[in-house]
PDB file of C-alpha atoms in Angstrom:
ATOM      1  CA  MET A   1      10.294 -46.549  62.911  1.00 56.00           C
ATOM      2  CA  ASN A   2       6.881 -45.293  63.827  1.00 66.00           C
ATOM      3  CA  SER A   3       5.321 -48.469  64.495  1.00 61.00           C
ATOM      4  CA  LYS A   4       2.060 -48.267  66.757  1.00 66.00           C
ATOM      5  CA  THR A   5       1.215 -51.901  66.962  1.00 73.00           C
ATOM      6  CA  LEU A   6       3.063 -55.115  67.226  1.00 71.00           C
ATOM      7  CA  GLU A   7       1.700 -56.317  63.845  1.00 79.00           C
ATOM      8  CA  GLU A   8       3.281 -53.124  62.127  1.00 76.00           C
ATOM      9  CA  LEU A   9       6.601 -53.918  64.057  1.00 71.00           C
ATOM     10  CA  ALA A  10       6.594 -57.436  62.994  1.00 75.00           C
ATOM     11  CA  SER A  11       6.022 -56.315  59.560  1.00 82.00           C
ATOM     12  CA  HIS A  12       8.765 -53.811  59.550  1.00 74.00           C
ATOM     13  CA  PHE A  13      11.413 -56.423  60.704  1.00 75.00           C
ATOM     14  CA  THR A  14      10.169 -59.054  58.048  1.00 85.00           C
ATOM     15  CA  THR A  15      10.464 -56.472  55.533  1.00 84.00           C
ATOM     16  CA  GLY A  16      14.013 -55.490  56.913  1.00 78.00           C
ATOM     17  CA  THR A  17      15.202 -59.234  57.114  1.00 82.00           C
ATOM     18  CA  SER A  18      14.056 -59.846  53.434  1.00 83.00           C
ATOM     19  CA  ASN A  19      16.089 -56.865  52.120  1.00 79.00           C
ATOM     20  CA  MET A  20      19.226 -58.144  53.921  1.00 78.00           C
ATOM     21  CA  ARG A  21      18.926 -61.547  52.378  1.00 79.00           C
ATOM     22  CA  ASN A  22      18.530 -60.047  48.941  1.00 75.00           C
ATOM     23  CA  ILE A  23      21.595 -57.948  49.536  1.00 73.00           C
ATOM     24  CA  ILE A  24      23.748 -61.016  50.419  1.00 72.00           C
ATOM     25  CA  LYS A  25      22.590 -62.781  47.366  1.00 69.00           C
ATOM     26  CA  LEU A  26      23.320 -59.662  45.295  1.00 68.00           C
ATOM     27  CA  ARG A  27      26.864 -59.634  46.846  1.00 66.00           C
ATOM     28  CA  ASP A  28      27.632 -63.082  46.186  1.00 63.00           C
ATOM     29  CA  MET A  29      26.554 -62.591  42.507  1.00 63.00           C
ATOM     30  CA  GLY A  30      29.005 -59.475  41.797  1.00 61.00           C
ATOM     31  CA  ASP A  31      31.990 -62.155  41.087  1.00 65.00           C
ATOM     32  CA  ASP A  32      29.777 -63.763  38.257  1.00 68.00           C
ATOM     33  CA  SER A  33      31.072 -62.763  34.693  1.00 70.00           C
ATOM     34  CA  SER A  34      27.701 -63.017  33.299  1.00 71.00           C
ATOM     35  CA  CYS A  35      26.201 -60.665  35.817  1.00 72.00           C
ATOM     36  CA  GLN A  36      28.840 -58.353  35.056  1.00 72.00           C
ATOM     37  CA  LYS A  37      28.320 -58.379  31.684  1.00 76.00           C
ATOM     38  CA  THR A  38      24.571 -57.706  32.079  1.00 74.00           C
ATOM     39  CA  LEU A  39      25.150 -54.894  34.334  1.00 72.00           C
ATOM     40  CA  SER A  40      27.474 -53.374  31.839  1.00 77.00           C
ATOM     41  CA  THR A  41      25.158 -53.415  29.213  1.00 80.00           C
ATOM     42  CA  LEU A  42      22.369 -52.002  31.357  1.00 75.00           C
ATOM     43  CA  ASN A  43      24.878 -49.257  32.350  1.00 79.00           C
ATOM     44  CA  ASP A  44      25.330 -48.531  28.680  1.00 82.00           C
ATOM     45  CA  GLN A  45      21.699 -48.449  27.937  1.00 80.00           C
ATOM     46  CA  LEU A  46      21.058 -46.130  30.849  1.00 80.00           C
ATOM     47  CA  HIS A  47      23.601 -43.766  29.606  1.00 83.00           C
ATOM     48  CA  GLY A  48      22.106 -43.977  26.071  1.00 81.00           C
ATOM     49  CA  LEU A  49      18.780 -43.013  27.444  1.00 80.00           C
ATOM     50  CA  ASP A  50      20.175 -40.090  29.541  1.00 84.00           C
ATOM     51  CA  VAL A  51      21.568 -38.692  26.169  1.00 83.00           C
ATOM     52  CA  LEU A  52      18.384 -39.134  24.367  1.00 78.00           C
ATOM     53  CA  LEU A  53      16.300 -37.652  27.105  1.00 82.00           C
ATOM     54  CA  ALA A  54      18.768 -34.723  27.127  1.00 86.00           C
ATOM     55  CA  LEU A  55      18.051 -34.257  23.271  1.00 84.00           C
ATOM     56  CA  MET A  56      14.552 -34.513  23.892  1.00 85.00           C
ATOM     57  CA  ARG A  57      14.628 -31.713  26.458  1.00 88.00           C
ATOM     58  CA  VAL A  58      16.322 -29.513  23.782  1.00 89.00           C
ATOM     59  CA  GLU A  59      13.853 -30.447  20.910  1.00 87.00           C
ATOM     60  CA  LEU A  60      11.143 -29.550  23.393  1.00 87.00           C
ATOM     61  CA  ALA A  61      12.675 -26.081  24.229  1.00 90.00           C
ATOM     62  CA  THR A  62      13.153 -25.219  20.846  1.00 90.00           C
ATOM     63  CA  GLY A  63       9.313 -26.260  20.084  1.00 90.00           C
ATOM     64  CA  ARG A  64       8.462 -23.817  22.723  1.00 91.00           C
ATOM     65  CA  GLU A  65      10.212 -21.252  21.176  1.00 91.00           C
ATOM     66  CA  LYS A  66       8.667 -21.821  17.768  1.00 93.00           C
ATOM     67  CA  VAL A  67       5.121 -21.913  19.130  1.00 94.00           C
ATOM     68  CA  GLN A  68       5.963 -18.358  20.781  1.00 92.00           C
ATOM     69  CA  GLN A  69       7.128 -17.222  17.353  1.00 93.00           C
ATOM     70  CA  VAL A  70       3.952 -18.730  15.779  1.00 95.00           C
ATOM     71  CA  LYS A  71       1.756 -16.557  18.398  1.00 93.00           C
ATOM     72  CA  VAL A  72       3.478 -13.536  17.689  1.00 93.00           C
ATOM     73  CA  LEU A  73       3.429 -13.819  13.717  1.00 94.00           C
ATOM     74  CA  THR A  74      -0.291 -14.845  13.967  1.00 94.00           C
ATOM     75  CA  ASN A  75      -0.900 -11.473  16.053  1.00 93.00           C
ATOM     76  CA  GLN A  76       0.823  -9.586  13.390  1.00 93.00           C
ATOM     77  CA  ILE A  77      -1.214 -10.964  10.629  1.00 95.00           C
ATOM     78  CA  GLN A  78      -4.323 -10.384  12.367  1.00 92.00           C
ATOM     79  CA  ASP A  79      -3.488  -6.975  12.872  1.00 92.00           C
ATOM     80  CA  LEU A  80      -2.329  -6.560   9.228  1.00 92.00           C
ATOM     81  CA  LYS A  81      -5.955  -8.357   8.127  1.00 92.00           C
ATOM     82  CA  THR A  82      -7.810  -5.726  10.378  1.00 90.00           C
ATOM     83  CA  SER A  83      -6.140  -2.681   8.940  1.00 89.00           C
ATOM     84  CA  ALA A  84      -6.527  -3.953   5.200  1.00 91.00           C
ATOM     85  CA  VAL A  85     -10.224  -4.751   5.979  1.00 89.00           C
ATOM     86  CA  TYR A  86     -10.613  -0.945   7.406  1.00 86.00           C
ATOM     87  CA  ALA A  87      -8.757   0.261   4.581  1.00 86.00           C
ATOM     88  CA  TYR A  88     -10.868  -1.500   2.159  1.00 84.00           C
ATOM     89  CA  GLN A  89     -14.179  -0.372   3.833  1.00 83.00           C
ATOM     90  CA  ASN A  90     -13.046   3.337   3.959  1.00 80.00           C
ATOM     91  CA  LEU A  91     -11.390   3.743   0.660  1.00 76.00           C
ATOM     92  CA  PRO A  92     -11.663   7.782  -0.264  1.00 70.00           C
ATOM     93  CA  ALA A  93     -14.246   8.515  -2.976  1.00 65.00           C
ATOM     94  CA  ARG A  94     -11.696  10.587  -4.852  1.00 62.00           C
ATOM     95  CA  LEU A  95      -9.634   7.397  -5.944  1.00 62.00           C
ATOM     96  CA  PRO A  96     -10.145   6.077  -9.505  1.00 57.00           C
ATOM     97  CA  HIS A  97     -12.382   2.997 -10.066  1.00 56.00           C
ATOM     98  CA  ARG A  98     -11.047   0.186 -12.324  1.00 57.00           C
ATOM     99  CA  ALA A  99     -12.657   0.392 -15.698  1.00 53.00           C
ATOM    100  CA  PRO A 100     -15.168  -2.188 -16.800  1.00 57.00           C
ATOM    101  CA  ALA A 101     -13.559  -5.091 -18.668  1.00 54.00           C
ATOM    102  CA  PRO A 102     -14.402  -5.097 -22.409  1.00 57.00           C
ATOM    103  CA  SER A 103     -16.966  -7.446 -23.632  1.00 55.00           C
ATOM    104  CA  THR A 104     -15.517 -10.633 -25.263  1.00 52.00           C
ATOM    105  CA  SER A 105     -18.712 -11.886 -26.153  1.00 49.00           C
ATOM    106  CA  ARG A 106     -18.817 -13.186 -29.791  1.00 49.00           C
ATOM    107  CA  GLU A 107     -22.500 -12.632 -30.425  1.00 47.00           C
ATOM    108  CA  THR A 108     -22.200  -9.976 -33.049  1.00 47.00           C
ATOM    109  CA  SER A 109     -24.305 -10.953 -36.070  1.00 47.00           C
ATOM    110  CA  VAL A 110     -22.375 -11.185 -39.222  1.00 45.00           C
ATOM    111  CA  PRO A 111     -24.664 -10.454 -42.434  1.00 47.00           C
ATOM    112  CA  ASP A 112     -25.155 -13.472 -44.655  1.00 50.00           C
ATOM    113  CA  THR A 113     -24.933 -11.226 -47.738  1.00 47.00           C
ATOM    114  CA  PRO A 114     -21.756 -12.346 -49.400  1.00 48.00           C
ATOM    115  CA  VAL A 115     -19.062  -9.688 -50.217  1.00 46.00           C
ATOM    116  CA  SER A 116     -18.373  -9.192 -53.728  1.00 48.00           C
ATOM    117  CA  GLN A 117     -14.567  -9.517 -54.377  1.00 51.00           C
ATOM    118  CA  PRO A 118     -12.662  -7.123 -56.889  1.00 47.00           C
ATOM    119  CA  ARG A 119     -11.573  -8.357 -59.766  1.00 50.00           C
ATOM    120  CA  ALA A 120      -8.004  -8.888 -60.314  1.00 47.00           C
ATOM    121  CA  SER A 121      -6.386  -6.338 -62.552  1.00 48.00           C
ATOM    122  CA  SER A 122      -2.839  -6.945 -64.576  1.00 50.00           C
ATOM    123  CA  ALA A 123      -2.274  -3.005 -64.411  1.00 51.00           C
ATOM    124  CA  PRO A 124       0.019  -1.973 -61.314  1.00 52.00           C
ATOM    125  CA  VAL A 125      -1.716   0.116 -58.634  1.00 50.00           C
ATOM    126  CA  LEU A 126      -0.116   3.588 -58.175  1.00 51.00           C
ATOM    127  CA  LYS A 127      -0.038   4.916 -54.886  1.00 55.00           C
ATOM    128  CA  ILE A 128       0.064   9.012 -54.913  1.00 55.00           C
ATOM    129  CA  LEU A 129       2.061  10.398 -52.256  1.00 55.00           C
ATOM    130  CA  PRO A 130       1.922  14.276 -51.502  1.00 54.00           C
ATOM    131  CA  PRO A 131       5.140  16.183 -52.074  1.00 56.00           C
ATOM    132  CA  SER A 132       7.466  15.977 -48.920  1.00 54.00           C
ATOM    133  CA  GLY A 133       6.976  19.814 -48.501  1.00 52.00           C
ATOM    134  CA  GLN A 134       3.214  19.607 -48.305  1.00 53.00           C
ATOM    135  CA  VAL A 135       3.172  16.744 -45.520  1.00 49.00           C
ATOM    136  CA  LYS A 136       1.549  17.945 -42.456  1.00 54.00           C
ATOM    137  CA  LYS A 137       2.710  16.722 -39.172  1.00 55.00           C
ATOM    138  CA  LYS A 138      -0.094  16.407 -36.419  1.00 55.00           C
ATOM    139  CA  LEU A 139       0.852  18.620 -33.305  1.00 57.00           C
ATOM    140  CA  THR A 140      -0.412  17.215 -30.001  1.00 63.00           C
ATOM    141  CA  ALA A 141      -0.766  19.493 -27.162  1.00 62.00           C
ATOM    142  CA  PRO A 142       1.470  18.836 -24.345  1.00 69.00           C
ATOM    143  CA  PRO A 143      -0.250  17.084 -21.565  1.00 78.00           C
ATOM    144  CA  VAL A 144      -2.005  19.446 -18.673  1.00 81.00           C
ATOM    145  CA  PRO A 145      -0.180  18.385 -15.426  1.00 83.00           C
ATOM    146  CA  THR A 146      -2.227  18.197 -12.099  1.00 90.00           C
ATOM    147  CA  VAL A 147      -1.944  18.648  -8.678  1.00 93.00           C
ATOM    148  CA  ASP A 148      -0.782  15.544  -6.883  1.00 93.00           C
ATOM    149  CA  TYR A 149      -2.770  14.285  -3.921  1.00 93.00           C
ATOM    150  CA  ILE A 150      -0.642  14.679  -0.408  1.00 93.00           C
ATOM    151  CA  THR A 151       0.137  11.990   1.851  1.00 92.00           C
ATOM    152  CA  VAL A 152      -0.998  11.124   5.230  1.00 91.00           C
ATOM    153  CA  ASP A 153       2.706  11.565   6.603  1.00 91.00           C
ATOM    154  CA  GLU A 154       3.016  15.045   4.835  1.00 93.00           C
ATOM    155  CA  PHE A 155      -0.321  16.322   6.240  1.00 93.00           C
ATOM    156  CA  GLN A 156       0.677  15.266   9.757  1.00 92.00           C
ATOM    157  CA  ALA A 157       3.896  16.996   9.447  1.00 93.00           C
ATOM    158  CA  VAL A 158       2.130  20.417   8.242  1.00 93.00           C
ATOM    159  CA  PRO A 159       2.415  22.946  11.305  1.00 91.00           C
ATOM    160  CA  LYS A 160      -0.879  23.392  13.035  1.00 90.00           C
ATOM    161  CA  TYR A 161      -1.030  27.073  12.399  1.00 90.00           C
ATOM    162  CA  MET A 162      -1.041  26.392   8.656  1.00 89.00           C
ATOM    163  CA  LYS A 163      -4.255  24.239   9.125  1.00 87.00           C
ATOM    164  CA  GLY A 164      -6.187  26.874  11.031  1.00 80.00           C
ATOM    165  CA  SER A 165      -9.573  25.694  11.247  1.00 72.00           C
ATOM    166  CA  SER A 166     -10.694  22.274  12.582  1.00 75.00           C
ATOM    167  CA  LYS A 167     -12.324  21.790   9.105  1.00 82.00           C
ATOM    168  CA  VAL A 168      -9.278  21.378   7.306  1.00 90.00           C
ATOM    169  CA  ASN A 169      -8.184  17.673   7.524  1.00 91.00           C
ATOM    170  CA  TYR A 170      -6.375  15.281   5.326  1.00 91.00           C
ATOM    171  CA  ASP A 171      -9.700  14.198   3.302  1.00 91.00           C
ATOM    172  CA  SER A 172     -10.832  17.734   2.805  1.00 91.00           C
ATOM    173  CA  VAL A 173      -7.369  18.656   1.523  1.00 93.00           C
ATOM    174  CA  ASN A 174      -7.383  16.094  -1.160  1.00 93.00           C
ATOM    175  CA  ALA A 175     -10.821  16.637  -2.053  1.00 93.00           C
ATOM    176  CA  SER A 176      -9.849  20.550  -2.713  1.00 93.00           C
ATOM    177  CA  ILE A 177      -7.133  19.151  -4.927  1.00 94.00           C
ATOM    178  CA  ASP A 178      -9.796  17.530  -6.972  1.00 94.00           C
ATOM    179  CA  GLU A 179     -11.385  20.954  -7.644  1.00 94.00           C
ATOM    180  CA  LEU A 180      -8.380  22.778  -8.435  1.00 95.00           C
ATOM    181  CA  ASN A 181      -7.422  20.336 -11.124  1.00 94.00           C
ATOM    182  CA  LYS A 182     -10.997  20.787 -12.605  1.00 94.00           C
ATOM    183  CA  ALA A 183      -9.936  24.622 -12.830  1.00 93.00           C
ATOM    184  CA  VAL A 184      -6.462  23.667 -14.557  1.00 93.00           C
ATOM    185  CA  ALA A 185      -8.191  20.914 -17.032  1.00 93.00           C
ATOM    186  CA  ALA A 186     -10.909  23.413 -17.912  1.00 93.00           C
ATOM    187  CA  LYS A 187      -8.506  26.430 -18.447  1.00 93.00           C
ATOM    188  CA  TYR A 188      -6.182  24.551 -20.690  1.00 92.00           C
ATOM    189  CA  LYS A 189      -8.808  22.559 -22.575  1.00 92.00           C
ATOM    190  CA  LEU A 190     -10.157  25.891 -23.647  1.00 91.00           C
ATOM    191  CA  LEU A 191      -6.566  26.980 -24.809  1.00 91.00           C
ATOM    192  CA  ALA A 192      -6.298  23.783 -26.871  1.00 91.00           C
ATOM    193  CA  ILE A 193      -8.944  24.767 -29.203  1.00 91.00           C
ATOM    194  CA  PRO A 194      -7.676  25.601 -32.588  1.00 92.00           C
ATOM    195  CA  ARG A 195      -7.872  29.310 -33.164  1.00 90.00           C
ATOM    196  CA  VAL A 196      -9.877  28.978 -36.500  1.00 91.00           C
ATOM    197  CA  THR A 197     -12.574  27.176 -34.707  1.00 92.00           C
ATOM    198  CA  ARG A 198     -12.803  29.699 -31.581  1.00 91.00           C
ATOM    199  CA  ASN A 199     -16.024  31.583 -31.154  1.00 92.00           C
ATOM    200  CA  ASP A 200     -15.873  35.127 -30.031  1.00 92.00           C
ATOM    201  CA  ALA A 201     -16.151  34.371 -26.110  1.00 92.00           C
ATOM    202  CA  THR A 202     -13.669  31.672 -26.439  1.00 92.00           C
ATOM    203  CA  LYS A 203     -11.259  34.301 -28.286  1.00 92.00           C
ATOM    204  CA  ARG A 204     -11.615  36.709 -25.715  1.00 93.00           C
ATOM    205  CA  LYS A 205     -11.022  34.207 -22.836  1.00 92.00           C
ATOM    206  CA  CYS A 206      -7.833  33.088 -24.487  1.00 93.00           C
ATOM    207  CA  GLU A 207      -6.772  36.674 -24.705  1.00 93.00           C
ATOM    208  CA  GLU A 208      -7.425  37.068 -21.225  1.00 93.00           C
ATOM    209  CA  TYR A 209      -5.319  33.986 -20.495  1.00 93.00           C
ATOM    210  CA  ARG A 210      -2.555  35.224 -22.610  1.00 92.00           C
ATOM    211  CA  ALA A 211      -2.337  38.769 -20.919  1.00 92.00           C
ATOM    212  CA  GLN A 212      -1.859  36.915 -17.466  1.00 93.00           C
ATOM    213  CA  GLU A 213       1.317  35.383 -18.702  1.00 92.00           C
ATOM    214  CA  ASN A 214       4.800  37.081 -18.180  1.00 91.00           C
ATOM    215  CA  LYS A 215       8.416  36.151 -18.305  1.00 91.00           C
ATOM    216  CA  ASP A 216       8.202  34.041 -15.257  1.00 91.00           C
ATOM    217  CA  THR A 217       5.164  32.002 -16.438  1.00 91.00           C
ATOM    218  CA  LYS A 218       7.178  30.559 -19.549  1.00 91.00           C
ATOM    219  CA  GLY A 219       6.992  26.871 -19.674  1.00 88.00           C
ATOM    220  CA  VAL A 220       4.776  26.190 -16.363  1.00 92.00           C
ATOM    221  CA  ARG A 221       1.016  25.445 -16.108  1.00 92.00           C
ATOM    222  CA  PHE A 222      -0.829  28.005 -13.500  1.00 93.00           C
ATOM    223  CA  PHE A 223      -4.340  29.098 -12.606  1.00 94.00           C
ATOM    224  CA  VAL A 224      -5.728  32.089 -11.241  1.00 94.00           C
ATOM    225  CA  ASP A 225      -8.501  33.081  -8.537  1.00 93.00           C
ATOM    226  CA  SER A 226     -11.077  33.663 -11.348  1.00 92.00           C
ATOM    227  CA  ASP A 227     -10.358  30.186 -13.074  1.00 93.00           C
ATOM    228  CA  ILE A 228     -11.199  28.769  -9.429  1.00 94.00           C
ATOM    229  CA  LYS A 229     -14.410  30.743  -9.158  1.00 92.00           C
ATOM    230  CA  ALA A 230     -15.535  29.806 -12.643  1.00 92.00           C
ATOM    231  CA  TYR A 231     -14.641  26.005 -13.186  1.00 93.00           C
ATOM    232  CA  SER A 232     -14.765  24.572  -9.598  1.00 93.00           C
ATOM    233  CA  ASN A 233     -16.427  24.533  -6.326  1.00 93.00           C
ATOM    234  CA  PHE A 234     -13.373  25.500  -4.480  1.00 94.00           C
ATOM    235  CA  LYS A 235     -14.334  28.310  -2.021  1.00 92.00           C
ATOM    236  CA  MET A 236     -11.600  31.120  -1.372  1.00 89.00           C
ATOM    237  CA  ASP A 237     -12.849  31.454   2.189  1.00 90.00           C
ATOM    238  CA  GLY A 238     -10.608  30.850   5.323  1.00 89.00           C
ATOM    239  CA  VAL A 239     -10.490  26.980   4.647  1.00 91.00           C
ATOM    240  CA  GLY A 240      -9.526  27.436   1.366  1.00 92.00           C
ATOM    241  CA  ARG A 241      -6.648  29.476   1.860  1.00 92.00           C
ATOM    242  CA  SER A 242      -5.374  27.363   4.588  1.00 92.00           C
ATOM    243  CA  VAL A 243      -5.628  24.680   1.834  1.00 94.00           C
ATOM    244  CA  LEU A 244      -3.552  26.296  -0.518  1.00 94.00           C
ATOM    245  CA  THR A 245      -1.108  27.282   2.181  1.00 94.00           C
ATOM    246  CA  ILE A 246      -0.919  23.479   2.908  1.00 94.00           C
ATOM    247  CA  LEU A 247      -0.336  22.894  -0.816  1.00 95.00           C
ATOM    248  CA  ARG A 248       2.491  25.482  -0.985  1.00 94.00           C
ATOM    249  CA  HIS A 249       4.053  23.949   2.143  1.00 94.00           C
ATOM    250  CA  CYS A 250       3.864  20.501   0.757  1.00 94.00           C
ATOM    251  CA  GLY A 251       5.469  21.570  -2.683  1.00 94.00           C
ATOM    252  CA  ARG A 252       2.435  21.012  -4.906  1.00 94.00           C
ATOM    253  CA  LEU A 253       1.971  24.532  -5.763  1.00 95.00           C
ATOM    254  CA  ARG A 254       3.961  27.744  -5.897  1.00 93.00           C
ATOM    255  CA  GLU A 255       2.920  31.362  -6.429  1.00 94.00           C
ATOM    256  CA  ILE A 256       3.830  33.946  -9.029  1.00 93.00           C
ATOM    257  CA  ARG A 257       2.776  37.471  -8.191  1.00 92.00           C
ATOM    258  CA  GLY A 258       2.655  40.568 -10.578  1.00 88.00           C
ATOM    259  CA  GLY A 259       0.191  42.541 -12.730  1.00 86.00           C
ATOM    260  CA  GLY A 260      -2.766  42.299 -10.202  1.00 88.00           C
ATOM    261  CA  HIS A 261      -2.778  38.384 -10.324  1.00 89.00           C
ATOM    262  CA  THR A 262      -1.832  35.860  -7.929  1.00 92.00           C
ATOM    263  CA  ARG A 263      -0.783  32.643 -10.309  1.00 93.00           C
ATOM    264  CA  TYR A 264      -1.005  29.347  -8.482  1.00 95.00           C
ATOM    265  CA  VAL A 265       1.791  27.379 -10.544  1.00 94.00           C
ATOM    266  CA  VAL A 266       1.328  23.557 -10.590  1.00 94.00           C
ATOM    267  CA  CYS A 267       4.568  22.096  -9.364  1.00 90.00           C
ATOM    268  CA  ILE A 268       5.659  18.728 -11.586  1.00 80.00           C
TER     269      ILE A 268
END
């Protein structure tokens, strides 16, 4: 009791007296059955409120965890979006582009001139077939294999001493693969020309190609240094030789030496 004035002291005693009177009244109501029933009902309701409050606390905690999970997923999606946008804006020029869709317009003019119909004939139509021994099968040349691009993981796994110059990077290696594929395609396009239609220069070149073959080149496709020089912009300098070393390391090429030639075999 920290009363500083008589008024505060009188107010304090008045409040205490009033509380004592209320307590005496409540004590006398304890024996009333209706009051006991009301108090029991209030006690049950308070217990139910305690249970509901506990469930609300659990749901609130679960909601907080879900909010944190949503924040993590939102950050991951934002990172994926940033990576996708960067990849889209920095697509290598060597990737093939989608071919234009064929035109579906129906504006093709149809002549108004009626087409004469052949007269029906009662005589049977006989289809003359050549003898079975004279049927010629159209032979198609096997597809020319290409050197596959290397992946980022493969390039990063290449030892540093193989890369040599700082000019040898992932994009330059795959750009060099494009040039090597030009040399392979040009060589085997020339060999695919039928013998009867070859001119003198083509015949000499094909004979030169045949002379480069040996027992180890049977069933494989290869090219040599002269093909690279003739059909591509690939330079056999220090950078170019580092690229060839990387391609051998990554299993894209292998070498067959002998007869004064270094043959670069395309690995399939």
